[in-house]
Amino acid sequence: MPVKVKLGNLHCSVTEDSDYDTAYLTWDGIEIWRMRMEEGWDRDVGWEKSISRDARVELWDYDTIDQDDNLGGETIRPSLVGLGTQRARFTADEADYVLEFQVVPDWENLDNRPETADIVADGDRLYQRHKSGAIYQRVGSSWENRDNRRETADIVADAGRLFQRHKSGAIYQYIGGDDWRPLPGGNFPGTKQIATSDGRLYQRHDSGAIYQYTGDEIGPWENLDNFPKTVDIVADGDRLYQRHSTGAIYELVRSTPHTWRPLDNRPETADIVADAGRLYQRHHNGAIYEYTGSGWRNLDNNRAVVEIATGDGLLYKRHFNGLIFGYTGSTWLLRDDNNKTAKVETSGGHLYQMHDTGAIYRERPV
């Protein structure tokens, strides 16, 4: 499978010549970089290439008198190399150089529309919402229009079901073709958010009230809470969480009557995400925590973190400069480093990113 190789820092410990080397790198026999190198020097190569077959990088010292001196090489095999930072050492002719390089997944471009405002993934399905309110679904290698309403403010999807929320608070469910079904009772001007998971649909009002859709024509929405500090809801299977403006986090306990169990109360909490029974929170300072059932386990403390996303039991983070990392259970591996990345979305084993230009990309399997 294709990967992207990013050549980074070249460090010289010992030159091949007595004073300095005119070092250059070749990629499959073609020169890609040249620089004077002295002992103790570091130089950034800053070159990258997507590969799906073996490739060879070699280091040479230019010789003005006879043949150039080969200082060694490294064969990079996509089928064997792991993701993350790698090192190649070149020690021929008593020289000693180390080249650092990153191996990250390759990304497939799916669309390039500046109108794109949001993307939503559901299993193998991918949707995009435009600033105009238009909704499109990825079908094969193209995009099919699903709706064109300027009132559309938000879309959510799960388990093959797609919903949209209008600025008026109206909620619609997609039923196929060009048809959308208005949900009874789902037309409250105070509705600011909808969330769905495991066949359940919820709405949050600007008053903090939370409702679940029952499907009944009479009283189709069941009230779950009325707390004015609620600013976000997150659904995961039959679980529902709410986050308060104070940073407090609560989980719904389904009973008669319903109650809410407190999970945390930190003013630093900026966001929560949940999937596959796992709940995570991100703090304003970039720290990431996972709920263990009895407390919170710290996973990261990087001030650059501005977003976390989860799906299929996997966790990703995005830095303010566009870097995307995936959590392995013990460390974070770089997945991409495009500074235009504005959102990360994952579902169905796929990882997507949306750029601030509206471009949409999908990570190629590694």
XYZ file of C-alpha atoms in Angstrom:
366
model
C 0.000 0.000 0.000
C 1.238 3.552 -0.681
C 2.972 5.624 1.977
C 4.539 9.064 1.953
C 8.219 9.409 2.849
C 9.408 12.795 4.155
C 13.176 13.248 4.314
C 14.128 15.459 7.254
C 17.339 16.226 9.125
C 20.742 15.021 7.880
C 23.383 15.027 10.621
C 27.108 14.719 9.932
C 29.313 13.250 12.659
C 32.335 12.468 10.457
C 32.996 13.753 6.934
C 34.486 11.562 4.225
C 36.959 14.287 3.222
C 39.321 15.899 5.708
C 37.711 19.348 5.784
C 34.172 19.144 4.390
C 31.970 17.120 2.044
C 29.858 18.335 -0.844
C 27.139 15.855 0.041
C 24.155 15.001 -2.097
C 21.255 12.559 -1.870
C 19.809 10.470 -4.679
C 16.394 8.819 -4.829
C 16.367 5.811 -7.125
C 19.473 7.189 -8.815
C 18.195 10.748 -9.317
C 19.774 13.608 -7.361
C 17.242 15.339 -5.101
C 19.374 17.436 -2.704
C 22.928 18.844 -2.410
C 24.647 20.776 0.388
C 28.083 21.457 1.888
C 28.448 19.457 5.111
C 30.976 19.764 7.927
C 31.360 17.682 11.062
C 28.656 18.476 13.630
C 26.392 20.130 11.060
C 22.659 19.483 10.666
C 20.752 20.270 7.490
C 17.038 19.880 6.719
C 16.511 18.013 3.450
C 12.812 18.942 3.233
C 11.886 16.544 0.410
C 8.977 14.100 0.213
C 7.687 11.376 -2.083
C 4.682 9.033 -2.179
C 5.696 5.452 -2.936
C 3.933 2.132 -3.429
C 7.051 0.102 -4.272
C 10.587 -0.195 -2.918
C 12.731 2.932 -3.254
C 16.385 3.573 -2.473
C 17.955 6.684 -0.991
C 21.755 7.035 -1.193
C 24.261 9.585 0.116
C 27.204 10.677 -2.025
C 30.221 12.969 -1.692
C 30.979 14.993 -4.809
C 34.581 14.569 -5.973
C 36.116 17.153 -8.320
C 38.955 14.843 -9.389
C 37.554 11.338 -9.910
C 34.337 9.414 -9.310
C 31.985 10.585 -6.577
C 32.144 8.575 -3.366
C 29.095 6.541 -2.308
C 28.688 6.860 1.453
C 25.896 4.289 1.731
C 22.217 3.757 1.041
C 18.904 2.630 2.501
C 16.114 0.711 0.738
C 12.672 1.806 1.913
C 10.052 -0.933 1.534
C 6.392 0.188 1.934
C 5.355 -3.384 2.733
C 7.729 -3.580 5.710
C 8.469 -0.092 6.988
C 6.417 1.145 9.921
C 4.835 4.547 10.376
C 6.668 7.223 12.316
C 10.234 8.529 12.490
C 12.923 6.339 10.894
C 16.701 6.732 10.624
C 19.169 5.710 7.937
C 22.895 5.644 8.718
C 25.589 6.075 6.052
C 29.078 4.960 7.139
C 31.023 4.039 3.975
C 34.553 5.414 3.442
C 34.858 6.149 7.181
C 32.135 8.825 6.979
C 29.270 8.883 9.473
C 25.929 10.483 8.592
C 22.409 9.934 9.934
C 19.298 10.861 7.942
C 15.960 11.143 9.727
C 12.799 10.572 7.717
C 9.088 10.310 8.460
C 6.834 7.618 7.027
C 3.183 8.672 7.002
C 0.092 7.392 5.179
C -0.657 8.728 1.728
C -3.898 10.660 1.231
C -6.416 10.517 -1.626
C -8.085 13.746 -2.699
C -11.887 13.366 -2.822
C -13.038 16.907 -3.557
C -11.901 20.521 -3.907
C -14.838 22.863 -3.373
C -14.324 26.144 -1.513
C -18.027 26.036 -0.558
C -17.519 23.006 1.708
C -18.219 23.931 5.335
C -18.314 20.526 7.053
C -17.890 16.779 6.553
C -19.658 13.944 8.382
C -18.753 10.241 8.162
C -20.981 7.240 8.902
C -19.403 3.855 8.272
C -18.415 3.821 4.598
C -20.633 6.836 3.920
C -19.245 10.355 3.679
C -21.283 13.552 3.465
C -20.386 17.175 3.005
C -22.372 20.328 3.770
C -21.812 23.517 1.837
C -22.020 27.082 3.115
C -25.093 27.413 0.894
C -26.775 24.576 2.832
C -26.403 22.058 -0.008
C -25.738 18.464 1.082
C -23.750 15.908 -0.937
C -22.973 12.226 -0.429
C -19.900 10.448 -1.755
C -21.044 7.611 -4.042
C -18.270 5.654 -5.722
C -15.856 8.234 -7.102
C -18.344 11.104 -7.383
C -20.636 13.243 -5.234
C -24.442 13.081 -5.425
C -26.601 15.974 -4.306
C -29.042 15.188 -1.499
C -30.523 18.616 -0.783
C -30.245 22.349 -1.495
C -31.765 24.366 1.332
C -30.212 27.594 2.520
C -31.726 27.013 5.959
C -29.516 23.973 6.637
C -27.199 24.648 9.572
C -25.993 21.184 10.540
C -25.985 17.514 9.483
C -25.409 14.340 11.521
C -25.375 10.694 10.442
C -25.212 7.251 12.021
C -26.257 3.675 11.191
C -27.224 4.652 7.645
C -29.493 7.478 8.762
C -28.889 11.119 7.805
C -30.464 14.136 9.505
C -30.273 17.866 8.963
C -31.058 20.774 11.286
C -32.272 24.110 9.981
C -31.524 27.524 11.429
C -35.202 27.652 12.380
C -34.737 24.549 14.534
C -36.608 22.259 12.132
C -35.200 18.720 11.888
C -35.451 16.486 8.806
C -34.543 12.865 8.095
C -33.330 11.741 4.675
C -35.531 8.984 3.228
C -34.019 8.607 -0.263
C -33.826 10.323 -3.619
C -34.590 14.001 -3.108
C -36.956 13.371 -0.215
C -36.613 14.513 3.375
C -39.156 13.819 6.105
C -39.819 16.539 8.693
C -39.803 15.066 12.174
C -42.928 15.862 14.187
C -42.301 18.258 17.022
C -38.808 18.952 15.727
C -39.362 22.586 14.846
C -38.278 24.500 17.927
C -36.399 27.784 17.264
C -34.190 27.162 20.280
C -32.698 23.946 18.869
C -28.924 24.463 18.556
C -27.559 20.940 18.183
C -28.585 17.457 17.105
C -26.715 14.214 17.785
C -27.346 10.613 16.778
C -26.003 7.142 17.558
C -27.316 3.578 17.551
C -30.641 4.614 15.991
C -31.274 7.303 18.605
C -31.659 11.017 17.830
C -31.226 13.843 20.311
C -31.543 17.611 20.269
C -30.141 20.302 22.557
C -31.824 23.665 23.035
C -30.162 26.984 23.755
C -31.817 26.766 27.178
C -29.749 23.643 27.891
C -32.756 21.323 27.604
C -32.047 17.896 26.061
C -34.606 15.756 24.228
C -34.636 12.278 22.657
C -36.804 11.450 19.647
C -39.344 8.700 20.370
C -41.086 8.577 16.993
C -44.540 9.009 18.505
C -46.869 11.389 16.693
C -48.103 12.628 20.063
C -45.282 13.763 22.287
C -42.530 12.659 19.884
C -39.701 14.115 21.982
C -38.898 12.928 25.504
C -37.265 15.449 27.809
C -34.049 14.134 29.376
C -32.736 17.214 31.169
C -33.210 20.958 31.653
C -29.899 22.326 32.866
C -29.068 25.835 31.580
C -25.289 25.287 31.655
C -25.381 22.486 29.038
C -23.409 23.502 25.911
C -22.739 20.159 24.187
C -24.112 16.628 23.904
C -22.299 13.541 22.604
C -23.980 10.220 21.757
C -22.261 6.816 21.685
C -24.433 3.744 21.275
C -27.072 3.927 23.989
C -24.866 6.276 26.011
C -25.416 10.031 26.107
C -23.086 12.590 27.625
C -23.431 16.307 28.247
C -20.779 18.962 28.842
C -21.464 22.124 30.796
C -20.034 25.595 30.307
C -18.230 25.005 33.609
C -16.416 21.991 32.112
C -18.482 19.477 34.074
C -19.264 16.178 32.290
C -22.314 13.997 32.951
C -23.544 10.627 31.650
C -27.230 9.764 31.269
C -28.496 7.006 33.546
C -31.597 5.594 31.903
C -34.128 5.035 34.666
C -37.532 6.287 35.798
C -37.039 9.147 36.122
C -33.800 9.631 34.170
C -30.808 10.833 36.152
C -27.350 12.096 35.241
C -24.141 10.734 36.751
C -21.254 13.221 37.197
C -17.984 12.063 35.604
C -15.765 15.127 35.951
C -15.823 18.785 36.910
C -12.799 20.586 35.478
C -13.087 24.165 34.176
C -10.268 23.387 31.706
C -12.467 20.972 29.702
C -13.031 22.286 26.168
C -14.438 19.277 24.300
C -15.604 15.675 24.686
C -15.853 12.862 22.108
C -17.023 9.269 22.506
C -17.102 6.032 20.512
C -17.202 2.280 21.139
C -17.748 2.766 24.853
C -14.759 5.077 25.236
C -15.057 8.695 26.373
C -12.333 11.306 25.929
C -11.965 14.937 26.899
C -9.680 17.704 25.631
C -8.613 20.601 27.798
C -7.990 24.189 26.727
C -4.274 23.592 27.297
C -4.287 20.634 24.868
C -4.244 17.850 27.469
C -6.201 14.710 26.504
C -7.804 12.286 28.959
C -9.651 8.961 28.641
C -12.363 7.936 31.097
C -11.525 4.617 32.758
C -14.816 4.027 34.546
C -13.507 5.268 37.859
C -11.309 8.187 36.859
C -9.427 9.823 34.009
C -6.164 8.625 32.442
C -3.910 11.215 30.833
C -2.940 10.450 27.211
C -1.242 13.668 26.122
C -0.137 17.120 27.275
C 0.575 19.113 24.128
C -0.556 22.730 23.974
C -0.725 22.516 20.182
C -3.793 20.211 20.288
C -6.985 21.915 19.067
C -9.186 18.933 18.110
C -9.729 15.273 18.960
C -11.778 12.754 16.961
C -12.674 9.124 17.579
C -14.274 6.273 15.656
C -14.078 2.474 15.571
C -12.130 2.514 18.820
C -9.389 4.744 17.368
C -8.393 8.196 18.640
C -6.866 11.032 16.632
C -5.712 14.547 17.466
C -5.097 17.633 15.326
C -2.624 20.375 16.150
C -3.165 24.046 15.345
C -0.590 23.772 12.529
C -2.482 20.927 10.816
C -0.489 17.962 12.119
C -2.652 14.839 12.549
C -1.639 12.069 14.962
C -3.187 8.689 15.742
C -2.978 7.137 19.201
C -1.514 3.616 19.318
C -2.334 2.914 22.952
C 1.069 4.066 24.163
C 2.290 6.767 21.778
C 1.151 9.152 19.019
C 2.094 8.500 15.378
C 2.076 11.223 12.737
C -0.553 10.668 10.008
C -0.194 13.939 8.082
C 1.278 17.429 8.379
C -0.701 19.704 6.065
C -1.109 23.170 7.579
C -4.443 23.659 5.799
C -6.189 20.911 7.787
C -9.241 22.323 9.587
C -11.136 19.188 10.655
C -10.559 15.462 11.208
C -13.358 12.898 10.822
C -13.263 9.119 11.191
C -15.726 6.237 10.773
C -15.869 2.791 9.225
C -12.122 2.361 9.461
C -11.572 5.477 7.329
C -9.792 8.686 8.314
C -10.735 11.934 6.581
C -9.537 15.497 6.751
C -11.108 18.732 5.519
C -8.930 21.715 4.658
C -9.727 25.368 5.203
C -9.905 25.565 1.397
C -12.803 23.072 1.398
C -10.660 20.245 0.003
C -11.461 16.762 1.347
C -8.957 13.910 1.685
C -9.148 10.261 2.744
C -6.195 8.386 4.166
C -5.104 5.491 1.970
C -4.857 2.141 3.800
C -1.340 1.321 4.971
